Each structure stands twice: as C-alpha cells, then as structure tokens.
Short mmCIF file of C-alpha atoms and ligand atoms in Angstrom, two decimals:
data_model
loop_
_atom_site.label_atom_id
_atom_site.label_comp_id
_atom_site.label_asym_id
_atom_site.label_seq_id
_atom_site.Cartn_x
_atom_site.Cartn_y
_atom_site.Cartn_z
CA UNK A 1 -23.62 -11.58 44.15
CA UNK A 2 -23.93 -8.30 46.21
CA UNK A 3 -22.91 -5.12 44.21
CA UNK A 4 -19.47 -3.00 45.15
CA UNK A 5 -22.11 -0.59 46.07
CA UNK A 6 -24.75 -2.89 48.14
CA UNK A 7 -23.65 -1.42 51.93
CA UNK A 8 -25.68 1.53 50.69
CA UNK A 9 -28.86 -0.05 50.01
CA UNK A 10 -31.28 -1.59 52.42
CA UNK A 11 -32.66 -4.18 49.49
CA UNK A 12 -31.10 -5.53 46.44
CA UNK A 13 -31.63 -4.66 43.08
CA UNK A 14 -34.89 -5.88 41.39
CA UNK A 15 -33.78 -8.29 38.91
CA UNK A 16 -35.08 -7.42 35.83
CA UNK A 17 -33.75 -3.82 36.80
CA UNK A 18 -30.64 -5.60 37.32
CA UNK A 19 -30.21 -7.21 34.10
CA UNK A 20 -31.52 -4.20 32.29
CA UNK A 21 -28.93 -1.54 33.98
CA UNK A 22 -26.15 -4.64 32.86
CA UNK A 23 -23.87 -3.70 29.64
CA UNK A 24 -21.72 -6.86 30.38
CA UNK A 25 -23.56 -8.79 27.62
CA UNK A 26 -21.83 -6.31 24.86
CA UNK A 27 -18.87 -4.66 26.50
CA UNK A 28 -17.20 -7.94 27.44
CA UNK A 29 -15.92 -6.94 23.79
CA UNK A 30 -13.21 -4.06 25.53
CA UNK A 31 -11.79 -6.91 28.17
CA UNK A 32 -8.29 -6.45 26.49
CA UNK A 33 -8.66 -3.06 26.55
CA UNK A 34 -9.65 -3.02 30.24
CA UNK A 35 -7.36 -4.96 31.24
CA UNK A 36 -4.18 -2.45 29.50
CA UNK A 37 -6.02 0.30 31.28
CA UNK A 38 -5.78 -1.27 34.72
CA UNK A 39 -2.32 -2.52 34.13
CA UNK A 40 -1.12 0.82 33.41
CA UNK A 41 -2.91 2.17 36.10
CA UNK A 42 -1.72 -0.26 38.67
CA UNK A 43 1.86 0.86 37.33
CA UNK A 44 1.31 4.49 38.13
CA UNK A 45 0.16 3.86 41.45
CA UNK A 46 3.53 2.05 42.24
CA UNK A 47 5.61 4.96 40.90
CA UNK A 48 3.31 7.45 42.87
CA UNK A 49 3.83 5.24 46.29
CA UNK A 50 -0.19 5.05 46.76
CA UNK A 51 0.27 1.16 46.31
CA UNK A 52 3.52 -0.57 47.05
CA UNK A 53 5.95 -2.11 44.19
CA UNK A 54 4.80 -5.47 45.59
CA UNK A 55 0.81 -3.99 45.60
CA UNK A 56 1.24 -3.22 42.10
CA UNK A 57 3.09 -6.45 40.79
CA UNK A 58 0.74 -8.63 42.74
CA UNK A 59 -2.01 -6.94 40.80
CA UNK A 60 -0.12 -6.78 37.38
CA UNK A 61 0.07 -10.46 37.36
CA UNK A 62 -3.32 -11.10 38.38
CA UNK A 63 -4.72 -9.24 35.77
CA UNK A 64 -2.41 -10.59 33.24
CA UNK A 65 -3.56 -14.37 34.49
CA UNK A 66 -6.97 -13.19 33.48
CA UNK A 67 -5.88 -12.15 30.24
CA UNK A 68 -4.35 -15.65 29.41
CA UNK A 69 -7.11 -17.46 30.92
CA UNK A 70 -9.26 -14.91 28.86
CA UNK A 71 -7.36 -16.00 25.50
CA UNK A 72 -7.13 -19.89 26.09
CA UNK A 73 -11.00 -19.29 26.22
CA UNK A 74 -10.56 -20.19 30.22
CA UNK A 75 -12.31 -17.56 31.14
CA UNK A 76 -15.54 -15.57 29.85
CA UNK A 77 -17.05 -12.44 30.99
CA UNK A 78 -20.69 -13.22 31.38
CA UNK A 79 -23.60 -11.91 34.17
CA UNK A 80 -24.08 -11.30 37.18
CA UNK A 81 -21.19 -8.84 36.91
CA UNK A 82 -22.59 -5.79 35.90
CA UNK A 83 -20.21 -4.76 33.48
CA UNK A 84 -17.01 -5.73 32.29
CA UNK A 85 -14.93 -3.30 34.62
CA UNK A 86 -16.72 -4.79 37.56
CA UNK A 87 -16.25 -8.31 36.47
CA UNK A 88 -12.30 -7.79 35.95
CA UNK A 89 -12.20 -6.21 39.47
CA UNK A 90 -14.08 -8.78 40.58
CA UNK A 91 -12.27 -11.49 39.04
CA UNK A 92 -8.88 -9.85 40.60
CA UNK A 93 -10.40 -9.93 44.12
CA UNK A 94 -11.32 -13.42 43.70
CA UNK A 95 -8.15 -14.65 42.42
CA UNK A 96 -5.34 -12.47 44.87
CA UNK A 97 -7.84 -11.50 47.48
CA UNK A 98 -7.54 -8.61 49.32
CA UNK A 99 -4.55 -6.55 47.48
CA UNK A 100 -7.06 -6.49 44.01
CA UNK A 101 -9.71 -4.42 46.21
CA UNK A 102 -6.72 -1.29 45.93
CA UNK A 103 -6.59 -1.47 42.49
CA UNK A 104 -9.68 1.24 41.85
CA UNK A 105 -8.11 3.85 43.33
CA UNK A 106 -8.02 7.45 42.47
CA UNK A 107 -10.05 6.29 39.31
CA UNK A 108 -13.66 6.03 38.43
CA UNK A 109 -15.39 3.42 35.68
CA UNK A 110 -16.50 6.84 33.63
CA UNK A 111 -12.73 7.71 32.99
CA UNK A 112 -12.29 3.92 33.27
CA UNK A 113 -14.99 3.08 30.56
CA UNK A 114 -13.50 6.35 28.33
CA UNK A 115 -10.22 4.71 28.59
CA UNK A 116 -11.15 1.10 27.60
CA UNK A 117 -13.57 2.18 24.40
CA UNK A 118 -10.49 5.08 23.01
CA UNK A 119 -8.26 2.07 23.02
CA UNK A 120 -10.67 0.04 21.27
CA UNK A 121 -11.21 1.97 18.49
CA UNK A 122 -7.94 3.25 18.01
CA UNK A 123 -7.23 -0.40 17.08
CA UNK A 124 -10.01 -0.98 14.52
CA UNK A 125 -8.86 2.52 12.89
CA UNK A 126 -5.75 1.05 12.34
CA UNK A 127 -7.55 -2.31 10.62
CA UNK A 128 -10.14 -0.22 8.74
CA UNK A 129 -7.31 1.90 7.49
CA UNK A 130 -6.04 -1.45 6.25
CA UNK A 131 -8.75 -2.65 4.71
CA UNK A 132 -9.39 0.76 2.77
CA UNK A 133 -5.88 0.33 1.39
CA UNK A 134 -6.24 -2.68 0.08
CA UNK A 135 -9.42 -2.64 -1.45
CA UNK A 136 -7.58 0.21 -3.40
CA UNK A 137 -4.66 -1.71 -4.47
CA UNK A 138 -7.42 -3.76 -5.60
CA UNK A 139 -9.35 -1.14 -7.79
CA UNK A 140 -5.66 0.29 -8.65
CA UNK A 141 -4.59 -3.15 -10.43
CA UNK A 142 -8.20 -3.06 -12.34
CA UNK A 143 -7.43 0.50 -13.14
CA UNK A 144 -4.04 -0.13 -14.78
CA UNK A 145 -4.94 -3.08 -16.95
CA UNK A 146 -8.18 -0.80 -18.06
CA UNK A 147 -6.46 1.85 -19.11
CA UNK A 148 -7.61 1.83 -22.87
CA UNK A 149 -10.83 0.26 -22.41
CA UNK A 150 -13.86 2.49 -22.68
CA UNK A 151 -16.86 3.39 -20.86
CA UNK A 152 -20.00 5.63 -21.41
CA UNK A 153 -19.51 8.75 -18.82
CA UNK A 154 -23.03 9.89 -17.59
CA UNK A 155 -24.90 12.62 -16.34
CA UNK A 156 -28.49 12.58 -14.74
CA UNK A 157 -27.57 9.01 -16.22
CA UNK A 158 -27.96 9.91 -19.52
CA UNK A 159 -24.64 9.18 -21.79
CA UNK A 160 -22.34 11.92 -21.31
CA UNK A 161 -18.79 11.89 -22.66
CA UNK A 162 -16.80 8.71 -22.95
CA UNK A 163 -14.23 7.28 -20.25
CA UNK A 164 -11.03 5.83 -19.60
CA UNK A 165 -12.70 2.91 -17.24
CA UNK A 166 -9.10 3.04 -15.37
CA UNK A 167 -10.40 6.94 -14.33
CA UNK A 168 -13.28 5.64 -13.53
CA UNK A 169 -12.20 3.19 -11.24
CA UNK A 170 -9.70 5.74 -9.82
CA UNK A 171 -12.38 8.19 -9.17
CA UNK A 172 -13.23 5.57 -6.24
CA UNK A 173 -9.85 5.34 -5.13
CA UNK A 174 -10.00 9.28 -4.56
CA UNK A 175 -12.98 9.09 -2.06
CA UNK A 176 -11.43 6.14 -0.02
CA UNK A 177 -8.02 8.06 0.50
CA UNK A 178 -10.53 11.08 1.58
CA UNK A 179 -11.97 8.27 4.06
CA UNK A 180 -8.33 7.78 4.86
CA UNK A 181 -7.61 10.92 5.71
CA UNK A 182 -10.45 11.40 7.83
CA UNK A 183 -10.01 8.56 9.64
CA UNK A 184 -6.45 9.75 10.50
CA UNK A 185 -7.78 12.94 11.62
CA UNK A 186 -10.92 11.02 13.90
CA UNK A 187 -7.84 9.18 15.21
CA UNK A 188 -5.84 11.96 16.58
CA UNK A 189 -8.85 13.38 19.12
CA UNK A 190 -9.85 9.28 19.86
CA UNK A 191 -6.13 8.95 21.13
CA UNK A 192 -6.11 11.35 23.89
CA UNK A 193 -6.43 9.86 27.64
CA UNK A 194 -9.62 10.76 30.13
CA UNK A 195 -7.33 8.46 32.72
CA UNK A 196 -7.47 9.93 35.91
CA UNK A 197 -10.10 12.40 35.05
CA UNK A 198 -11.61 10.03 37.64
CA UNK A 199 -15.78 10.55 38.45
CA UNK A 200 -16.02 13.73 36.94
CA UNK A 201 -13.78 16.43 39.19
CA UNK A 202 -10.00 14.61 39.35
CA UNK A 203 -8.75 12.42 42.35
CA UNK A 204 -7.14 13.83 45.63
CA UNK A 205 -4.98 10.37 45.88
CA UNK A 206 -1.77 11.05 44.10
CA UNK A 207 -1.70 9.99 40.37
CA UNK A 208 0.27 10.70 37.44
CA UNK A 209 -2.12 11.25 34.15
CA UNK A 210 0.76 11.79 31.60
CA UNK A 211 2.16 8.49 33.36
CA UNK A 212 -0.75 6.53 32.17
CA UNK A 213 -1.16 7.73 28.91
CA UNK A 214 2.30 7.20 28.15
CA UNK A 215 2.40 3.95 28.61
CA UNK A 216 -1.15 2.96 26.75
CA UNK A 217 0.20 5.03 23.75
CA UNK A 218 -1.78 8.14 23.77
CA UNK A 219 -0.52 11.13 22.12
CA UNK A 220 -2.10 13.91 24.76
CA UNK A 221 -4.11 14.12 27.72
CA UNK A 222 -7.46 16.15 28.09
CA UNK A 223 -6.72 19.22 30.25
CA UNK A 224 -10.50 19.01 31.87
CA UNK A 225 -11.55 16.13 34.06
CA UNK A 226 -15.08 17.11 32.99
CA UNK A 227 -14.72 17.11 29.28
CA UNK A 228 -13.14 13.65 29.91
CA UNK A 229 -15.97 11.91 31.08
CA UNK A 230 -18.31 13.79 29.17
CA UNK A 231 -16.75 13.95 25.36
CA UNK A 232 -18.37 11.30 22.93
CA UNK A 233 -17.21 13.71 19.93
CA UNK A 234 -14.90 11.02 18.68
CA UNK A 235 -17.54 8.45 18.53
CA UNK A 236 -19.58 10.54 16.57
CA UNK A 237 -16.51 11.96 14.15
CA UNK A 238 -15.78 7.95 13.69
CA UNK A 239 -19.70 7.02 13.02
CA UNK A 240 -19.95 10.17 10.42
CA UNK A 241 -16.54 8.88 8.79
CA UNK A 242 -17.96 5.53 8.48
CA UNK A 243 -21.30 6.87 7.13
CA UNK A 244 -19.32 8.32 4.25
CA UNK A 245 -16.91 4.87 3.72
CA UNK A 246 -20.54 3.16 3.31
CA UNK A 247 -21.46 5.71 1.02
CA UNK A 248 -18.95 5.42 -1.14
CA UNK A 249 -19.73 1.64 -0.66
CA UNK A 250 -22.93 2.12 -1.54
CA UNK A 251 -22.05 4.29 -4.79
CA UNK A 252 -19.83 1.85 -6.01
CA UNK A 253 -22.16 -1.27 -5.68
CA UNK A 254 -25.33 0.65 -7.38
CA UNK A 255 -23.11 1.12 -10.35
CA UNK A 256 -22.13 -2.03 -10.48
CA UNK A 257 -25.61 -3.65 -9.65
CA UNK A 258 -26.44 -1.70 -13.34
CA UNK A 259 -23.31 -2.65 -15.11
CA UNK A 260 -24.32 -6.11 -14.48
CA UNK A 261 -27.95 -6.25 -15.85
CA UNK A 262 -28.85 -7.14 -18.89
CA UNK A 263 -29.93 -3.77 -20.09
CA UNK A 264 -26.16 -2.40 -19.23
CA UNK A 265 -24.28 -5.89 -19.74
CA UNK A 266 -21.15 -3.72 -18.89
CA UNK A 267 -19.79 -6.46 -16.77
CA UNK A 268 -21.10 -9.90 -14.95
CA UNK A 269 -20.46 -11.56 -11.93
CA UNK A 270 -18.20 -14.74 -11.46
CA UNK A 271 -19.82 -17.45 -9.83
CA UNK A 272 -17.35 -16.81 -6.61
CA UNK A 273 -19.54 -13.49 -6.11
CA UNK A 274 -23.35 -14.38 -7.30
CA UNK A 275 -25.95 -16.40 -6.16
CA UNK A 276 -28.60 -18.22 -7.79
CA UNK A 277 -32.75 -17.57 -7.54
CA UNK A 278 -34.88 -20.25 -5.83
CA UNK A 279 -37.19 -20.10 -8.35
CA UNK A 280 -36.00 -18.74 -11.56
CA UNK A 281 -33.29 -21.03 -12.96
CA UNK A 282 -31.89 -18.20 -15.38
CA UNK A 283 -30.67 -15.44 -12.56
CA UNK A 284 -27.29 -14.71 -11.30
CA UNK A 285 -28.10 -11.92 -8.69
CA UNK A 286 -25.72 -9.73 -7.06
CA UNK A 287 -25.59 -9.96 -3.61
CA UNK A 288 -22.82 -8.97 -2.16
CA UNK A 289 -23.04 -5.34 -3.57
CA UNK A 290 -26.72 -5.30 -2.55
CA UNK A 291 -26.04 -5.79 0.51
CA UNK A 292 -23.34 -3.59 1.09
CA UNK A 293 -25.69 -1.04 -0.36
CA UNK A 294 -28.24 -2.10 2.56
CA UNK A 295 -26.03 -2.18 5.28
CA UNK A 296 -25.16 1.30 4.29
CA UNK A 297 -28.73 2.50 6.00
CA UNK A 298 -27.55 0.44 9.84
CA UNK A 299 -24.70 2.43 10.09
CA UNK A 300 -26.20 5.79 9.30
CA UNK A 301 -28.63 4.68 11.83
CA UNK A 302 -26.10 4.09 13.90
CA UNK A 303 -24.41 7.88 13.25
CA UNK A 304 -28.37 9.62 14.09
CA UNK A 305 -28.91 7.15 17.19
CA UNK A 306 -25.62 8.26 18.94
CA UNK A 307 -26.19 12.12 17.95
CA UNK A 308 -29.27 11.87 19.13
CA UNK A 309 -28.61 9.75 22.87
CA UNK A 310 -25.48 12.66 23.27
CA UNK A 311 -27.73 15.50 22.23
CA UNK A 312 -29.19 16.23 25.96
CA UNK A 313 -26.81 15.00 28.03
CA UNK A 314 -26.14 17.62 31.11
CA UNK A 315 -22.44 17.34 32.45
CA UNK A 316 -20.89 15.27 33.52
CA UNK A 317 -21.39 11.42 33.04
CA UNK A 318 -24.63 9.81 32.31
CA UNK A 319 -25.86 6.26 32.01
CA UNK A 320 -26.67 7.37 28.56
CA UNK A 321 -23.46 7.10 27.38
CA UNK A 322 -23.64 3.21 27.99
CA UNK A 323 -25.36 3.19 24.97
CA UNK A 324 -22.65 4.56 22.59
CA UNK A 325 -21.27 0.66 22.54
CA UNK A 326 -23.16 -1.16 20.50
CA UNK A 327 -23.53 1.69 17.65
CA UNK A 328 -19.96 1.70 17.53
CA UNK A 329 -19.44 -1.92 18.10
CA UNK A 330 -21.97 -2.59 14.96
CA UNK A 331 -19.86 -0.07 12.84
CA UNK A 332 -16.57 -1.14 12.92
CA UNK A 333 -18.18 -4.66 12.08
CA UNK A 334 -20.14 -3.96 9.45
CA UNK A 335 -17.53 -1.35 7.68
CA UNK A 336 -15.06 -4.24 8.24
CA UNK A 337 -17.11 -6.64 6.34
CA UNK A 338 -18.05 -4.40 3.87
CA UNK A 339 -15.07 -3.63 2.80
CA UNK A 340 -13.48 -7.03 2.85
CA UNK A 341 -16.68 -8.04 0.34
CA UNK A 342 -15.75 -5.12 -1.72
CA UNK A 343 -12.62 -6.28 -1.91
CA UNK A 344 -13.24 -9.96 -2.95
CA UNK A 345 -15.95 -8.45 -5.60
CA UNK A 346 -13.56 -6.59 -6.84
CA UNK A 347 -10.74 -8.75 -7.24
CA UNK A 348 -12.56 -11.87 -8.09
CA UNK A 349 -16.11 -10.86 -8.45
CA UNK A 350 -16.62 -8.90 -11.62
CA UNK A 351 -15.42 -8.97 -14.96
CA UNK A 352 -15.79 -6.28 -17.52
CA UNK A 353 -17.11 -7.35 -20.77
CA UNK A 354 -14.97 -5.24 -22.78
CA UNK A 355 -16.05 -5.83 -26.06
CA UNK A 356 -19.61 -4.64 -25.40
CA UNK A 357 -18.20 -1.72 -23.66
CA UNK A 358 -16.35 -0.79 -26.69
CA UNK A 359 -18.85 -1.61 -29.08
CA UNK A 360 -20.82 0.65 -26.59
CA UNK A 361 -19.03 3.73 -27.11
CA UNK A 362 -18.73 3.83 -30.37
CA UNK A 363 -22.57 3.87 -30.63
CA UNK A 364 -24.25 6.72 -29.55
CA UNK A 365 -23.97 10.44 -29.72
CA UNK A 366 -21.12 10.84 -26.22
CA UNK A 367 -18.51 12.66 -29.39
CA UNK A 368 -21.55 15.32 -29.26
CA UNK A 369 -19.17 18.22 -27.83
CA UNK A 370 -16.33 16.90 -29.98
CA UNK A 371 -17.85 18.01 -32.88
CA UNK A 372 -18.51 21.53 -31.36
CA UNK A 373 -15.03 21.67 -30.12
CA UNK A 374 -14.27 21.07 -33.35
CA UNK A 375 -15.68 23.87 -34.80
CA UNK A 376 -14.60 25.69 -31.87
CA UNK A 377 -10.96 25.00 -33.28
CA UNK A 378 -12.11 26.24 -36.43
CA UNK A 379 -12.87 29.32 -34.84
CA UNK A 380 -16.68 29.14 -34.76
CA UNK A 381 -18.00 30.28 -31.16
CA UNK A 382 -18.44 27.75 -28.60
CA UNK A 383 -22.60 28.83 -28.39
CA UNK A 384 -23.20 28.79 -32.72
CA UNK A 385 -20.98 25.25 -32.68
CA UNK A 386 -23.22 24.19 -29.86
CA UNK A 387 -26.54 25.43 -31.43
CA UNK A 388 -25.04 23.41 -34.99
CA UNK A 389 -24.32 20.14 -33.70
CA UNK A 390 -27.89 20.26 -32.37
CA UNK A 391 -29.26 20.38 -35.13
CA UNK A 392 -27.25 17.90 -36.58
CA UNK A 393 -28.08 15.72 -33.87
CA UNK A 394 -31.69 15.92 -34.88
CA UNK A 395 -30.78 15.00 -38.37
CA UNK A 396 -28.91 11.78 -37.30
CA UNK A 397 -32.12 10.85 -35.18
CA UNK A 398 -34.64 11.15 -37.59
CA UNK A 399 -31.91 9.58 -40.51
CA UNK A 400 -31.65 7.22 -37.29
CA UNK A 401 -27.77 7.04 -37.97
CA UNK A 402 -24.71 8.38 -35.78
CA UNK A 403 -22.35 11.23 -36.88
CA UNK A 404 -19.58 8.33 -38.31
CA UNK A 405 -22.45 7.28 -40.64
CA UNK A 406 -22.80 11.26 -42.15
CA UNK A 407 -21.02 11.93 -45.77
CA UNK A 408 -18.80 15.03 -45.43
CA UNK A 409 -21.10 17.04 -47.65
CA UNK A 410 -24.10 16.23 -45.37
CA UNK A 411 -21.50 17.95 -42.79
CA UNK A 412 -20.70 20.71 -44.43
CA UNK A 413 -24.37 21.64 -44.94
CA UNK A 414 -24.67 21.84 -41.50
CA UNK A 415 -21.25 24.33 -41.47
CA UNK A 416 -18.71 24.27 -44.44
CA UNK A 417 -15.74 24.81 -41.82
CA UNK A 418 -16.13 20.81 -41.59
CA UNK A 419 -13.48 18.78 -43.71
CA UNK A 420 -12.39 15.27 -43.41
CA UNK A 421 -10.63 15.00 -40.33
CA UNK A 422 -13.83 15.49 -38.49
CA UNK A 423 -14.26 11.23 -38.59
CA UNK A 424 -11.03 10.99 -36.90
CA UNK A 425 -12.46 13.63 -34.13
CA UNK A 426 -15.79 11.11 -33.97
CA UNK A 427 -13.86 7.68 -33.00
CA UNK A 428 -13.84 6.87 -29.07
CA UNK A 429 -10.29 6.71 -28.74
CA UNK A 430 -9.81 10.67 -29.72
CA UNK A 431 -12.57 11.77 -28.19
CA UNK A 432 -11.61 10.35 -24.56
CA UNK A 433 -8.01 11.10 -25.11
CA UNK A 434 -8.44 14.85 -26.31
CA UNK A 435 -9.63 15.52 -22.52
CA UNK A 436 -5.90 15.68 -22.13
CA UNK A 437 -7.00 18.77 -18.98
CA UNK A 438 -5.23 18.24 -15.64
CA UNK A 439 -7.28 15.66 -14.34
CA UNK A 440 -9.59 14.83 -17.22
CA UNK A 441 -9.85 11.02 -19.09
CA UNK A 442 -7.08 11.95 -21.76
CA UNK A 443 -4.92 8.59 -21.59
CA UNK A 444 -1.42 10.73 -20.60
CA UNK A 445 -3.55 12.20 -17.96
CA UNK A 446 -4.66 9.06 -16.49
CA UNK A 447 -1.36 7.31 -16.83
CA UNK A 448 0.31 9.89 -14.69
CA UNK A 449 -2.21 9.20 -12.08
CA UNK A 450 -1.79 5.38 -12.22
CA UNK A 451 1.91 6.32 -11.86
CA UNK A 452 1.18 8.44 -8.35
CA UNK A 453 -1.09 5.98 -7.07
CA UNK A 454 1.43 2.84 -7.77
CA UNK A 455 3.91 5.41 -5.64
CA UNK A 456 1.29 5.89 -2.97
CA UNK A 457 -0.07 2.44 -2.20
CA UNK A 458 2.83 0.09 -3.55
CA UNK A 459 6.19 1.96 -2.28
N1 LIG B 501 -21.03 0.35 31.91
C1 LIG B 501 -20.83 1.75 32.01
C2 LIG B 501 -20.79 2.36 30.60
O1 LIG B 501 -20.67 1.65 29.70
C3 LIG B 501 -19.52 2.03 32.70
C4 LIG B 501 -19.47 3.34 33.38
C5 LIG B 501 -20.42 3.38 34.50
N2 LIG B 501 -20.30 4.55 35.31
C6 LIG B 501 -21.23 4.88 36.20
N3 LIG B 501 -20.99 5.96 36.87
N4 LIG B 501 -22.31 4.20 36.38
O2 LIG B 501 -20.90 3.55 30.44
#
C-alpha cells in the first residue's frame, strides 16, 4: 500500500522498519474515539465553509458506516495501515472516494492522536470511578455488620490497641475516596481539547477550536498549539493516581493474605475466591489478593516507563510519545480488574472468623494504655502510670498471666490508686469504645461514620 507520504520518497519503506514504526497493532483500541474526533471535525469544517454541507455529510456518514461495520465486527483495523488514524482515513477514501481525501484538513495526527487518547481515558475515568465506588459499598456493608466485632490494632505489627473491625475496614474506604478525588482532579486537565492545535504551530485554513471541543464534551481548550501536542502531564497524573489505587490494593490484600494463615486465622477464604495446591492436598491459597498485590509492581512500571520516555522530549511532537499507549492501555486494564477482584473477594471471598477474633482480643496485653489511662484518671501522671504498668507487664509475663487474671491486691501493690473497676477498664469492649476521640474506634464514633458514608455512597 503506498504511504499518504510516499510522493516524497524515491523507495519504500524497509519492511521491518515499516512494521516497527506501526502502532496500529495497539491503538486500533481508540477507533471509537477517532472516529468522534473526525466527526466533529468534519462538522466544523462545514460551519467554517472550508468543506461544503454536502462535503461534510458525505464524510459524516462514511465514517459512521465504519463505525457500524466496526461494531458488527465487519470491520477490523489491522496492518498495513500504519496507524489507526491512517487506516480510518484510509478506509473513508476507499469507501466515498475522493470527498474522504478533504477530511484532514487544517489538522495534524499529533493533535489528532491527543484528541483520540483524552477521549479515551476520560471514559475509563468515569468506569474506574465506578468500580472504586462499588468496591466501597462493598467494604461499607462489611463495615456496618462488623461494627462490634473486634480486631487486634498493630504497630510495627506488634499488637497495639484493639479495633472496631468496621473502622478498620473504613480506614480503606478513606484512601479509595482520596483515589476518587484524584481521579476527578486528573480528569479535569485530561478533558481539555489539543483539536486544531494542528502539527505543532495552528492551521492557516479556517477552523473553529471551541467548535470542536464543544461538541466532543471538553470543558476548555489549551491556549498553546505547542503545549497541545507536546503535554503528556495527564497521562502521567492518571498513571501516578493508579499507582496509589494499586497501592492501596496492594495494602489491603497483604493484610488479608495474613488474616488468612493459620498463624492469624482472622478470616478464610470461600471456595469462590481460593484455589487449591497441585501437590499439597491441605492448602487453600489466596490468589486473587496475591495477585493484585503483584500486579501492583506492572503498573508502577508503567508510571517510571512513561516519566522516563517524556523526560527528554524537545518541543514539539516526537515519535516518542507513541509509546505512552500501551502503559496507559495496560493500566486502565489491570486497575479495572483489580478492582473488580477486590470487589468479588470482598463480597464473597472472605469471611471473618469472629469468634477467634474475639477470643483474640481478649488475650493479650492491647488494654496496656488502659490501665495507664486509668491511673491517669486517678490523677497519677501520664509518664509514672506509664513507667507502672510496665512493670506490671513484666509481672504478668513472668506469672505468664494477663492483667484480667491479677487479684486487686496484686494491683494495688503495683499503685494503691487501683480499685475494682479497673477489670471493667481491662475487657475489649471498654477499651475500644473509650477511644470515643473524633475519629478514634469508640463505637459512637464509628457509627457516625457508617452513618456519613451510607449518605455518601447510598443517597
Ligand atoms: N501513531 C502516532 C502516535 O501514536 C500518531 C501521531 C503521529 N504523528 C506523527 N507526526 N508522526 O503518536
């Protein structure tokens, strides 16, 4: 097939060279997108009087016969075009002849290509911002029926302070709104039009940008032709915001890859969610959040390969940016599927064995600062109450018993401010809901939040 571009050359294209310059194998994935762009193009070149009103229509309606033929699987993008801009174009020539050879003018494929990939992801925003809401309504409902079941808080994993599990669950549903809002923000500088930015420098043929971006839905235009062809910021703001979705992925799997195993036995895996060993009859392993943890590494490889093929790009266009595709094309998929696995996990996957969790709490030395905020309340200083229950801990460990198990007197050795009500200071329950602080695991506390985030993702 000889290039748009052949009358220039005196030999064609070595074809290894040729298939290696081709993108057509990947971006065949923005045809829809393509396809708007050049509809709304041919539109403004009617109202501007560069094509006629019959020019344009002609040209509307063989582009949207490609589209049909596209989605009754009629027609496929494949080689020798170069890319898929080319191999619309050239599909329009071939099926109205000489009318679809007017439609590239006043525009280039580099505010052409800018166009097509803006549009692209502005739709997969909208479905990842979908998907992040629902896997939150799903970690919401396990929230709200956890609310009084217990689970070891830790630091530098070491048992901490006891939990409401419901604000530990809704600790997650904190960083995916922050992925929310993000992605909202990312979405306001990917929906701004490089239409008509043209090669690099504008058009002299008579065009109307605000035209065009009107009618493919963008909010703004870019006021520099340059910075039009040239800006790949919003790939790399939606490849960072991804990084973090995975990571918060990735956090939320590792925790439960421990709750499940049989040193944690906080939870196990329904058979919808696990999958068996080949060779050791007894395992259920877990998957689906292993994987999600490992797919975490391909996108931020994804994030450093497109910071790093921007990073010496002179103005204006390069062939570089060809490569931007497939990093983001690999993203959205693998965020997509990601979170649609969390989801299922979550919903279906896991179940909390609550009586071990309990049983959990109520065993071990997490009531620790209880007992010095007790004495705090009986006006002992924070540091001497501290430097006490030490030492009582050291008692308990060599007595190897837990405070419950301590007679008062044995207490009040330690400090004779101690009197009876100290055991009802010591039981789970009290301790978690004493953290009654704005924002802490005190059951009021967390009940107001399950109220504002049944308003949030529910109304
Ligand atoms: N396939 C190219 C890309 O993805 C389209 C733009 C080509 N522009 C150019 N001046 N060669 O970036």
């Amino acid at each position: 097939m000889s290039k748009v571009w052949s009358n220039r050359f005196d030999s064609s294209l070595n074809p290894f060279i040729e298939s290696f310059n081709a993108s057509i194998n990947f971006d065949k994935e923005l045809i829809l997108e393509d396809i708007d762009c050049s509809i709304a193009h041919a539109k403004m070149l009617s109202k501007t009087k560069v094509l006629s009103s019959n020019e344009s229509l002609k040209i509307i309606k063989g582009l949207k016969t490609i589209r049909d033929d596209f989605l009754k699987g009629q027609f496929s993008p494949q080689a020798p075009s170069e890319d898929i801009h080319y191999c619309i174009e050239e599909k329009l020539i071939d099926l109205i002849g000489e009318t679809g050879k007017k439609l590239h003018t006043g525009r280039s494929r580099n505010d052409q290509v800018g166009t097509d990939i803006r549009l692209w992801l502005r739709k997969k925003i909208d479905k990842i911002d979908k998907l992040l809401q629902e896997l939150q309504k799903s970690l919401f409902l396990r929230a709200e029926s956890n609310l009084y079941t217990l689970i070891p808080g830790y630091t530098h994993m070491q048992r901490a302070q006891p939990l409401s599990l419901a604000h530990h669950l809704l600790a997650y549903l904190e960083m995916f709104q922050r992925d929310r809002e993000r992605l909202k923000d990312v979405r306001s500088r990917v929906n701004i039009s490089p239409l008509g930015a043209a090669a690099l420098a504008g058009t002299k043929i008579k065009i109307d940008r605000y035209f065009t971006a009107e009618e493919l839905g963008f909010d703004k235009i870019y006021r520099n032709s340059i910075d039009a062809v040239s800006d790949r910021d919003f790939c790399v703001e939606f490849l960072s915001t991804s990084s973090l979705i995975m990571s918060h992925l990735s956090r939320i799997s590792e925790e439960i890859i421990m709750w499940v195993t049989d040193e944690f036995s906080f939870a196990k895996l329904t058979d919808k969610c696990s999958t068996g060993s080949s060779l050791m009859p007894q395992k259920k392993n877990p998957d689906v959040p292993e994987l999600i943890r490992g797919k975490t590494g391909r996108v931020y490889g994804n994030l450093q390969a497109l910071l790093t093929i921007i990073k010496g790009v002179p103005l204006a266009y390069n062939k570089d940016f060809q490569e931007d595709k497939e990093p983001i094309f690999d993203t959205v998929d693998t965020v997509s599927d990601c979170l649609q696995a969390m989801n299922i996990l979550v919903n279906e996957g896991i179940e909390f064995n609550i009586d071990i969790l309990m049983n959990t709490v109520e065993n071990d030395f997490s009531n620790a600062t209880d007992v010095a905020d007790y004495l705090v309340n009986k006006n002992v200083p924070f540091r001497m109450a501290y430097q006490i229950v030490g030492k009582i801990v050291k008692y308990c460990l060599n007595k190897k018993v837990l405070f419950k198990d301590l007679s008062l007197e044995e207490f009040q050795t330690f400090n004779p401010a101690f009197q009876d009500d100290i055991y009802e200071n010591l039981k789970p329950n009290s301790v978690v809901n004493s953290r009654d602080s704005l924002g802490g695991t005190g059951f009021e506390q967390v009940k107001n939040e399950l109220i504002n985030w049944k308003d949030k993702l529910f109304m």
